[in-house]
Amino acid sequence: MTGDFRFHSNAEEVHGFHCHRFEMLSSTQDLLRDWAHKGSLASGTVIVANGQTHGRGRLGHSWSSISGQGLWMSVYLQPGIALESAFAWNMSLALAVCKALDLVAPWSEWQIKWPNDLVTAQGRKVGGMLVENQIRGTLITESLVGIGINVGHGAVAECLPYATSLMGECKAPQAKGQNENDTLTENLLQALLARLKSMLYRSAEASGQPLGQVPYPLAGDWYKGNILAEAESRLYGLGQRLAFECEGRTEFWIPEGLDQGGGLRARPCAEGPSQTLIHPHYRLSPGLNL
Ligand code: BTN
């Protein structure tokens, strides 16, 4: 199947988003970026693939995306928000994912591991986000929001103790076959797009406008203070002693909250004042909080 959006005018509408589904792609993020470069891509365009051969993670890492084992998707948005709100924007997207997870996989407490991982309260990673912004002047004009959530057991290699899947966390003795994976993946997609819609568009329903024509997708509750406070309430390891890697050393810090610029406010376990840790200079070590 061709990956050119001009041959995909029959996108499926899901909660106002234009959804293009593929069986196998190299990367939903790369295809969306190609489409965006070709121009005239509508805000609200979504690409979902059943599997990816070259899924990309943050910091140049690869992202394993086994066929039928997860939600692998990218959303194109034109937020038109100030660059200084980039981190709050990121957090609002991460919160939308957490809330969708609450709805369809309520058997765990879903948290945000700084800066952008989706984890259980013990720190097992269930998914991640890759947000790539286009900046013009002082505005974020375009965002390519890549979201990867491990759904089935098969998404995660058994030798990875710090990674998990939605099914892997579900203790209920329910069938965990491919049908259940597919249903959960579809429910998650639907819940996430519904969540994104209500977060993004103040009055999309009332105005009856398609997503792409709403100039400022700012919901009534979109403002930095609220979002950062809400993200802090979901922050993995808040008030706990965590290990960080910095310039080849391991340091121990206690997270206290989030900084508007994207840093993590933390106090050292050793003597010393609180500081704002900057990513990726400081990286949370993989580890579990059991
Ligand atoms: C991370 O935690 O490093 C972010 C992972 C993001 C993976 C998703 S899967 C769908 C989309 N397409 C990609 O190639 N990457 C993102």
mmCIF file of C-alpha atoms and ligand atoms in Angstrom:
data_model
loop_
_atom_site.group_PDB
_atom_site.id
_atom_site.type_symbol
_atom_site.label_atom_id
_atom_site.label_comp_id
_atom_site.label_asym_id
_atom_site.label_seq_id
_atom_site.Cartn_x
_atom_site.Cartn_y
_atom_site.Cartn_z
ATOM 1 C CA MET A 1 0.000 0.000 0.000
ATOM 2 C CA THR A 2 1.330 3.429 -0.821
ATOM 3 C CA GLY A 3 2.297 5.765 1.984
ATOM 4 C CA ASP A 4 1.337 8.972 0.151
ATOM 5 C CA PHE A 5 -1.584 10.732 1.803
ATOM 6 C CA ARG A 6 -2.866 11.991 -1.554
ATOM 7 C CA PHE A 7 -3.951 8.400 -2.197
ATOM 8 C CA HIS A 8 -5.649 8.165 1.177
ATOM 9 C CA SER A 9 -8.521 10.577 0.856
ATOM 10 C CA ASN A 10 -10.732 7.920 2.447
ATOM 11 C CA ALA A 11 -9.434 8.528 5.942
ATOM 12 C CA GLU A 12 -11.694 7.293 8.696
ATOM 13 C CA GLU A 13 -13.061 9.971 11.004
ATOM 14 C CA VAL A 14 -12.546 9.229 14.706
ATOM 15 C CA HIS A 15 -13.653 11.950 17.148
ATOM 16 C CA GLY A 16 -12.965 14.571 14.480
ATOM 17 C CA PHE A 17 -9.476 13.268 13.662
ATOM 18 C CA HIS A 18 -8.646 11.934 10.176
ATOM 19 C CA CYS A 19 -7.292 8.462 10.801
ATOM 20 C CA HIS A 20 -5.158 6.620 8.245
ATOM 21 C CA ARG A 21 -4.568 2.987 9.145
ATOM 22 C CA PHE A 22 -1.749 0.834 7.831
ATOM 23 C CA GLU A 23 -0.799 -2.774 8.369
ATOM 24 C CA MET A 24 2.964 -2.235 8.400
ATOM 25 C CA LEU A 25 5.034 0.922 8.105
ATOM 26 C CA SER A 26 8.626 1.872 8.610
ATOM 27 C CA SER A 27 7.542 4.499 11.169
ATOM 28 C CA THR A 28 4.244 6.375 11.591
ATOM 29 C CA GLN A 29 6.287 9.385 12.676
ATOM 30 C CA ASP A 30 8.422 9.376 9.530
ATOM 31 C CA LEU A 31 5.441 8.976 7.228
ATOM 32 C CA LEU A 32 3.602 11.822 8.979
ATOM 33 C CA ARG A 33 6.705 14.002 8.661
ATOM 34 C CA ASP A 34 6.872 13.231 4.915
ATOM 35 C CA TRP A 35 3.225 14.180 4.529
ATOM 36 C CA ALA A 36 3.728 17.387 6.525
ATOM 37 C CA HIS A 37 6.686 18.329 4.290
ATOM 38 C CA LYS A 38 4.519 17.845 1.207
ATOM 39 C CA GLY A 39 2.237 20.556 2.591
ATOM 40 C CA SER A 40 -1.498 21.080 3.086
ATOM 41 C CA LEU A 41 -1.751 18.454 5.773
ATOM 42 C CA ALA A 42 -4.795 19.038 7.972
ATOM 43 C CA SER A 43 -4.355 19.445 11.701
ATOM 44 C CA GLY A 44 -5.872 16.344 13.256
ATOM 45 C CA THR A 45 -4.354 13.894 10.747
ATOM 46 C CA VAL A 46 -3.493 10.601 12.445
ATOM 47 C CA ILE A 47 -1.442 7.655 11.202
ATOM 48 C CA VAL A 48 -1.794 4.316 12.975
ATOM 49 C CA ALA A 49 0.155 1.181 12.081
ATOM 50 C CA ASN A 50 -0.346 -2.351 13.280
ATOM 51 C CA GLY A 51 3.420 -2.771 13.236
ATOM 52 C CA GLN A 52 6.544 -0.696 12.467
ATOM 53 C CA THR A 53 9.868 -1.903 11.129
ATOM 54 C CA HIS A 54 11.859 1.202 12.142
ATOM 55 C CA GLY A 55 9.985 2.784 15.048
ATOM 56 C CA ARG A 56 11.854 5.753 16.517
ATOM 57 C CA GLY A 57 12.176 6.681 20.163
ATOM 58 C CA ARG A 58 13.610 9.797 21.771
ATOM 59 C CA LEU A 59 17.328 10.653 21.683
ATOM 60 C CA GLY A 60 17.843 8.596 18.521
ATOM 61 C CA HIS A 61 16.832 5.299 20.111
ATOM 62 C CA SER A 62 14.911 2.713 18.149
ATOM 63 C CA TRP A 63 11.425 1.710 19.298
ATOM 64 C CA SER A 64 10.318 -1.890 19.078
ATOM 65 C CA SER A 65 6.830 -2.049 17.554
ATOM 66 C CA ILE A 66 5.839 -5.676 17.085
ATOM 67 C CA SER A 67 2.841 -6.235 14.841
ATOM 68 C CA GLY A 68 -0.461 -6.451 16.732
ATOM 69 C CA GLN A 69 1.189 -5.886 20.116
ATOM 70 C CA GLY A 70 0.677 -2.199 20.698
ATOM 71 C CA LEU A 71 -0.712 1.162 19.735
ATOM 72 C CA TRP A 72 1.776 2.756 17.356
ATOM 73 C CA MET A 73 0.498 6.117 16.148
ATOM 74 C CA SER A 74 1.412 9.688 15.220
ATOM 75 C CA VAL A 75 -0.847 12.735 15.332
ATOM 76 C CA TYR A 76 -0.322 15.959 13.388
ATOM 77 C CA LEU A 77 -1.424 19.128 15.162
ATOM 78 C CA GLN A 78 -1.032 22.837 14.554
ATOM 79 C CA PRO A 79 -1.170 24.147 18.122
ATOM 80 C CA GLY A 80 -0.062 27.742 17.470
ATOM 81 C CA ILE A 81 1.060 28.129 21.063
ATOM 82 C CA ALA A 82 3.982 30.084 22.503
ATOM 83 C CA LEU A 83 7.350 28.358 22.474
ATOM 84 C CA GLU A 84 7.730 29.066 26.203
ATOM 85 C CA SER A 85 4.756 26.727 26.757
ATOM 86 C CA ALA A 86 6.480 23.805 25.008
ATOM 87 C CA PHE A 87 6.903 21.763 28.174
ATOM 88 C CA ALA A 88 3.339 22.412 29.367
ATOM 89 C CA TRP A 89 2.193 21.375 25.881
ATOM 90 C CA ASN A 90 4.189 18.162 26.210
ATOM 91 C CA MET A 91 2.732 17.483 29.620
ATOM 92 C CA SER A 92 -0.825 18.114 28.455
ATOM 93 C CA LEU A 93 -0.288 15.466 25.767
ATOM 94 C CA ALA A 94 1.198 13.032 28.300
ATOM 95 C CA LEU A 95 -1.761 13.663 30.621
ATOM 96 C CA ALA A 96 -4.180 12.921 27.790
ATOM 97 C CA VAL A 97 -2.450 9.554 27.311
ATOM 98 C CA CYS A 98 -2.577 8.817 31.065
ATOM 99 C CA LYS A 99 -6.295 9.627 31.211
ATOM 100 C CA ALA A 100 -7.010 7.390 28.244
ATOM 101 C CA LEU A 101 -5.053 4.623 29.983
ATOM 102 C CA ASP A 102 -7.071 5.200 33.193
ATOM 103 C CA LEU A 103 -10.209 4.612 31.177
ATOM 104 C CA VAL A 104 -9.300 1.492 29.225
ATOM 105 C CA ALA A 105 -6.710 -0.095 31.553
ATOM 106 C CA PRO A 106 -7.854 0.926 35.057
ATOM 107 C CA TRP A 107 -5.940 -1.889 36.745
ATOM 108 C CA SER A 108 -2.783 0.198 37.242
ATOM 109 C CA GLU A 109 -1.883 3.698 38.307
ATOM 110 C CA TRP A 110 -0.368 5.324 35.209
ATOM 111 C CA GLN A 111 2.302 7.903 35.831
ATOM 112 C CA ILE A 112 4.665 10.195 33.936
ATOM 113 C CA LYS A 113 8.355 9.514 34.324
ATOM 114 C CA TRP A 114 10.310 12.702 33.659
ATOM 115 C CA PRO A 115 10.535 13.871 31.034
ATOM 116 C CA ASN A 116 8.110 11.910 28.895
ATOM 117 C CA ASP A 117 7.747 8.216 29.676
ATOM 118 C CA LEU A 118 4.528 6.498 30.669
ATOM 119 C CA VAL A 119 5.116 4.137 33.541
ATOM 120 C CA THR A 120 3.474 2.196 36.341
ATOM 121 C CA ALA A 121 3.860 3.443 39.926
ATOM 122 C CA GLN A 122 6.786 1.003 40.215
ATOM 123 C CA GLY A 123 8.488 2.608 37.223
ATOM 124 C CA ARG A 124 7.915 -0.071 34.601
ATOM 125 C CA LYS A 125 7.675 1.639 31.223
ATOM 126 C CA VAL A 126 4.487 0.918 29.288
ATOM 127 C CA GLY A 127 4.945 3.544 26.618
ATOM 128 C CA GLY A 128 6.588 6.710 25.447
ATOM 129 C CA MET A 129 6.033 9.842 23.437
ATOM 130 C CA LEU A 130 8.111 11.484 20.759
ATOM 131 C CA VAL A 131 6.956 15.084 20.259
ATOM 132 C CA GLU A 132 8.638 16.848 17.350
ATOM 133 C CA ASN A 133 7.756 20.520 17.004
ATOM 134 C CA GLN A 134 8.119 22.975 14.146
ATOM 135 C CA ILE A 135 8.905 26.440 15.474
ATOM 136 C CA ARG A 136 8.216 29.681 13.609
ATOM 137 C CA GLY A 137 9.296 32.814 15.414
ATOM 138 C CA THR A 138 8.047 32.383 18.964
ATOM 139 C CA LEU A 139 5.287 29.913 18.147
ATOM 140 C CA ILE A 140 4.988 26.150 17.935
ATOM 141 C CA THR A 141 3.191 25.994 14.625
ATOM 142 C CA GLU A 142 3.249 22.226 14.069
ATOM 143 C CA SER A 143 3.597 19.227 16.362
ATOM 144 C CA LEU A 144 4.160 15.640 15.312
ATOM 145 C CA VAL A 145 3.092 13.634 18.323
ATOM 146 C CA GLY A 146 4.308 10.038 18.202
ATOM 147 C CA ILE A 147 2.801 7.726 20.778
ATOM 148 C CA GLY A 148 3.808 4.138 21.422
ATOM 149 C CA ILE A 149 1.999 2.015 24.020
ATOM 150 C CA ASN A 150 2.828 -1.645 24.628
ATOM 151 C CA VAL A 151 -0.471 -3.514 24.770
ATOM 152 C CA GLY A 152 0.205 -7.257 24.415
ATOM 153 C CA HIS A 153 2.691 -9.415 26.300
ATOM 154 C CA GLY A 154 4.548 -9.896 23.030
ATOM 155 C CA ALA A 155 5.432 -6.184 22.835
ATOM 156 C CA VAL A 156 8.121 -6.518 25.459
ATOM 157 C CA ALA A 157 11.103 -8.864 25.463
ATOM 158 C CA GLU A 158 11.157 -10.900 28.667
ATOM 159 C CA CYS A 159 14.728 -9.858 29.349
ATOM 160 C CA LEU A 160 13.643 -6.229 29.841
ATOM 161 C CA PRO A 161 12.715 -5.905 33.534
ATOM 162 C CA TYR A 162 11.979 -2.171 33.293
ATOM 163 C CA ALA A 163 9.453 -2.471 30.478
ATOM 164 C CA THR A 164 5.904 -3.735 30.601
ATOM 165 C CA SER A 165 2.637 -3.845 28.663
ATOM 166 C CA LEU A 166 -1.001 -3.136 29.517
ATOM 167 C CA MET A 167 -1.789 -6.860 29.418
ATOM 168 C CA GLY A 168 1.343 -7.628 31.411
ATOM 169 C CA GLU A 169 0.047 -5.403 34.230
ATOM 170 C CA CYS A 170 -3.485 -6.824 34.152
ATOM 171 C CA LYS A 171 -3.791 -9.395 36.910
ATOM 172 C CA ALA A 172 -7.401 -10.361 36.151
ATOM 173 C CA PRO A 173 -7.734 -13.938 34.893
ATOM 174 C CA GLN A 174 -9.168 -12.892 31.550
ATOM 175 C CA ALA A 175 -8.240 -14.257 28.167
ATOM 176 C CA LYS A 176 -5.126 -12.546 26.875
ATOM 177 C CA GLY A 177 -5.078 -13.597 23.256
ATOM 178 C CA GLN A 178 -4.791 -11.578 20.050
ATOM 179 C CA ASN A 179 -8.487 -10.632 20.097
ATOM 180 C CA GLU A 180 -8.094 -9.046 23.520
ATOM 181 C CA ASN A 181 -4.966 -7.193 22.356
ATOM 182 C CA ASP A 182 -6.768 -5.879 19.300
ATOM 183 C CA THR A 183 -9.819 -4.760 21.288
ATOM 184 C CA LEU A 184 -7.710 -3.019 23.914
ATOM 185 C CA THR A 185 -5.571 -1.311 21.263
ATOM 186 C CA GLU A 186 -8.662 -0.033 19.450
ATOM 187 C CA ASN A 187 -10.303 1.102 22.718
ATOM 188 C CA LEU A 188 -7.133 2.953 23.627
ATOM 189 C CA LEU A 189 -6.984 4.702 20.250
ATOM 190 C CA GLN A 190 -10.617 5.797 20.579
ATOM 191 C CA ALA A 191 -10.217 6.938 24.194
ATOM 192 C CA LEU A 192 -7.024 8.824 23.416
ATOM 193 C CA LEU A 193 -8.463 10.700 20.452
ATOM 194 C CA ALA A 194 -11.583 11.583 22.475
ATOM 195 C CA ARG A 195 -9.325 12.871 25.271
ATOM 196 C CA LEU A 196 -7.141 14.847 22.878
ATOM 197 C CA LYS A 197 -10.179 16.368 21.267
ATOM 198 C CA SER A 198 -11.671 17.566 24.522
ATOM 199 C CA MET A 199 -8.296 18.889 25.645
ATOM 200 C CA LEU A 200 -7.557 20.659 22.400
ATOM 201 C CA TYR A 201 -10.724 22.249 21.241
ATOM 202 C CA ARG A 202 -12.706 24.554 23.428
ATOM 203 C CA SER A 203 -15.826 24.487 21.333
ATOM 204 C CA ALA A 204 -15.247 22.167 18.407
ATOM 205 C CA GLU A 205 -18.714 20.691 18.805
ATOM 206 C CA ALA A 206 -20.443 24.033 19.290
ATOM 207 C CA SER A 207 -18.736 25.653 16.323
ATOM 208 C CA GLY A 208 -19.110 22.584 14.143
ATOM 209 C CA GLN A 209 -15.701 23.323 12.617
ATOM 210 C CA PRO A 210 -13.349 20.575 11.523
ATOM 211 C CA LEU A 211 -10.263 20.395 13.747
ATOM 212 C CA GLY A 212 -7.928 21.934 11.172
ATOM 213 C CA GLN A 213 -9.942 25.144 11.010
ATOM 214 C CA VAL A 214 -9.859 25.957 14.685
ATOM 215 C CA PRO A 215 -7.119 28.584 14.945
ATOM 216 C CA TYR A 216 -6.179 28.144 18.595
ATOM 217 C CA PRO A 217 -6.761 24.696 19.946
ATOM 218 C CA LEU A 218 -6.756 25.840 23.536
ATOM 219 C CA ALA A 219 -9.289 24.170 25.774
ATOM 220 C CA GLY A 220 -10.759 26.113 28.681
ATOM 221 C CA ASP A 221 -8.423 24.371 31.113
ATOM 222 C CA TRP A 222 -5.315 24.942 29.031
ATOM 223 C CA TYR A 223 -2.965 27.043 31.056
ATOM 224 C CA LYS A 224 0.461 26.310 32.334
ATOM 225 C CA GLY A 225 -0.106 26.337 36.088
ATOM 226 C CA ASN A 226 -2.888 23.820 35.961
ATOM 227 C CA ILE A 227 -1.132 21.454 33.617
ATOM 228 C CA LEU A 228 2.144 21.391 35.497
ATOM 229 C CA ALA A 229 0.331 20.866 38.806
ATOM 230 C CA GLU A 230 -1.671 18.044 37.285
ATOM 231 C CA ALA A 231 1.439 16.489 35.752
ATOM 232 C CA GLU A 232 3.182 16.723 39.148
ATOM 233 C CA SER A 233 0.326 14.788 40.710
ATOM 234 C CA ARG A 234 1.191 11.987 38.248
ATOM 235 C CA LEU A 235 4.941 12.361 38.485
ATOM 236 C CA TYR A 236 6.803 9.122 39.040
ATOM 237 C CA GLY A 237 9.071 9.133 42.084
ATOM 238 C CA LEU A 238 7.906 12.441 43.599
ATOM 239 C CA GLY A 239 9.458 12.747 47.078
ATOM 240 C CA GLN A 240 11.411 9.517 46.632
ATOM 241 C CA ARG A 241 15.124 8.850 46.385
ATOM 242 C CA LEU A 242 15.934 8.185 42.723
ATOM 243 C CA ALA A 243 19.159 7.495 40.854
ATOM 244 C CA PHE A 244 20.152 9.782 37.975
ATOM 245 C CA GLU A 245 22.970 9.474 35.450
ATOM 246 C CA CYS A 246 24.961 12.640 34.865
ATOM 247 C CA GLU A 247 28.255 12.800 32.938
ATOM 248 C CA GLY A 248 28.983 9.128 33.599
ATOM 249 C CA ARG A 249 28.268 9.388 37.367
ATOM 250 C CA THR A 250 25.286 8.160 39.353
ATOM 251 C CA GLU A 251 23.746 10.759 41.669
ATOM 252 C CA PHE A 252 20.783 10.444 44.008
ATOM 253 C CA TRP A 253 18.093 13.117 44.037
ATOM 254 C CA ILE A 254 14.583 13.504 45.442
ATOM 255 C CA PRO A 255 12.165 14.986 42.872
ATOM 256 C CA GLU A 256 10.106 17.902 44.215
ATOM 257 C CA GLY A 257 8.244 19.033 41.108
ATOM 258 C CA LEU A 258 8.376 20.275 37.543
ATOM 259 C CA ASP A 259 9.791 23.493 36.213
ATOM 260 C CA GLN A 260 7.991 25.431 33.458
ATOM 261 C CA GLY A 261 11.072 25.154 31.255
ATOM 262 C CA GLY A 262 10.944 21.346 31.364
ATOM 263 C CA GLY A 263 13.436 20.782 34.186
ATOM 264 C CA LEU A 264 12.889 18.608 37.231
ATOM 265 C CA ARG A 265 13.102 20.400 40.584
ATOM 266 C CA ALA A 266 14.902 18.102 42.985
ATOM 267 C CA ARG A 267 16.911 18.178 46.179
ATOM 268 C CA PRO A 268 20.082 16.156 46.518
ATOM 269 C CA CYS A 269 20.126 13.189 48.881
ATOM 270 C CA ALA A 270 23.499 14.455 50.042
ATOM 271 C CA GLU A 271 23.764 17.932 51.610
ATOM 272 C CA GLY A 272 22.953 20.818 49.318
ATOM 273 C CA PRO A 273 20.240 23.088 47.955
ATOM 274 C CA SER A 274 17.434 22.092 45.579
ATOM 275 C CA GLN A 275 18.232 22.469 41.904
ATOM 276 C CA THR A 276 16.536 22.192 38.545
ATOM 277 C CA LEU A 277 17.836 19.155 36.687
ATOM 278 C CA ILE A 278 17.901 19.494 32.909
ATOM 279 C CA HIS A 279 17.319 16.615 30.508
ATOM 280 C CA PRO A 280 19.278 14.937 28.912
ATOM 281 C CA HIS A 281 22.226 16.218 31.002
ATOM 282 C CA TYR A 282 20.488 14.423 33.860
ATOM 283 C CA ARG A 283 18.702 11.175 33.016
ATOM 284 C CA LEU A 284 16.685 9.038 35.370
ATOM 285 C CA SER A 285 18.372 5.660 35.618
ATOM 286 C CA PRO A 286 16.220 2.714 34.725
ATOM 287 C CA GLY A 287 15.210 1.173 38.019
ATOM 288 C CA LEU A 288 12.185 0.074 39.917
ATOM 289 C CA ASN A 289 10.513 1.615 42.916
ATOM 290 C CA LEU A 290 9.210 -1.494 44.594
HETATM 291 C C1 BTN B 1 10.298 7.049 23.607
HETATM 292 O O1 BTN B 1 9.916 6.677 24.703
HETATM 293 O O2 BTN B 1 11.509 7.080 23.318
HETATM 294 C C2 BTN B 1 9.273 7.512 22.592
HETATM 295 C C3 BTN B 1 8.731 6.355 21.803
HETATM 296 C C4 BTN B 1 7.745 6.787 20.740
HETATM 297 C C5 BTN B 1 7.365 5.623 19.829
HETATM 298 C C6 BTN B 1 6.256 5.974 18.894
HETATM 299 S S1 BTN B 1 5.530 4.546 18.170
HETATM 300 C C7 BTN B 1 4.632 5.537 17.062
HETATM 301 C C8 BTN B 1 5.548 6.664 16.626
HETATM 302 N N1 BTN B 1 6.341 6.267 15.488
HETATM 303 C C9 BTN B 1 7.632 6.179 15.787
HETATM 304 O O3 BTN B 1 8.536 5.848 14.994
HETATM 305 N N2 BTN B 1 7.832 6.514 17.061
HETATM 306 C C10 BTN B 1 6.600 6.863 17.723
#
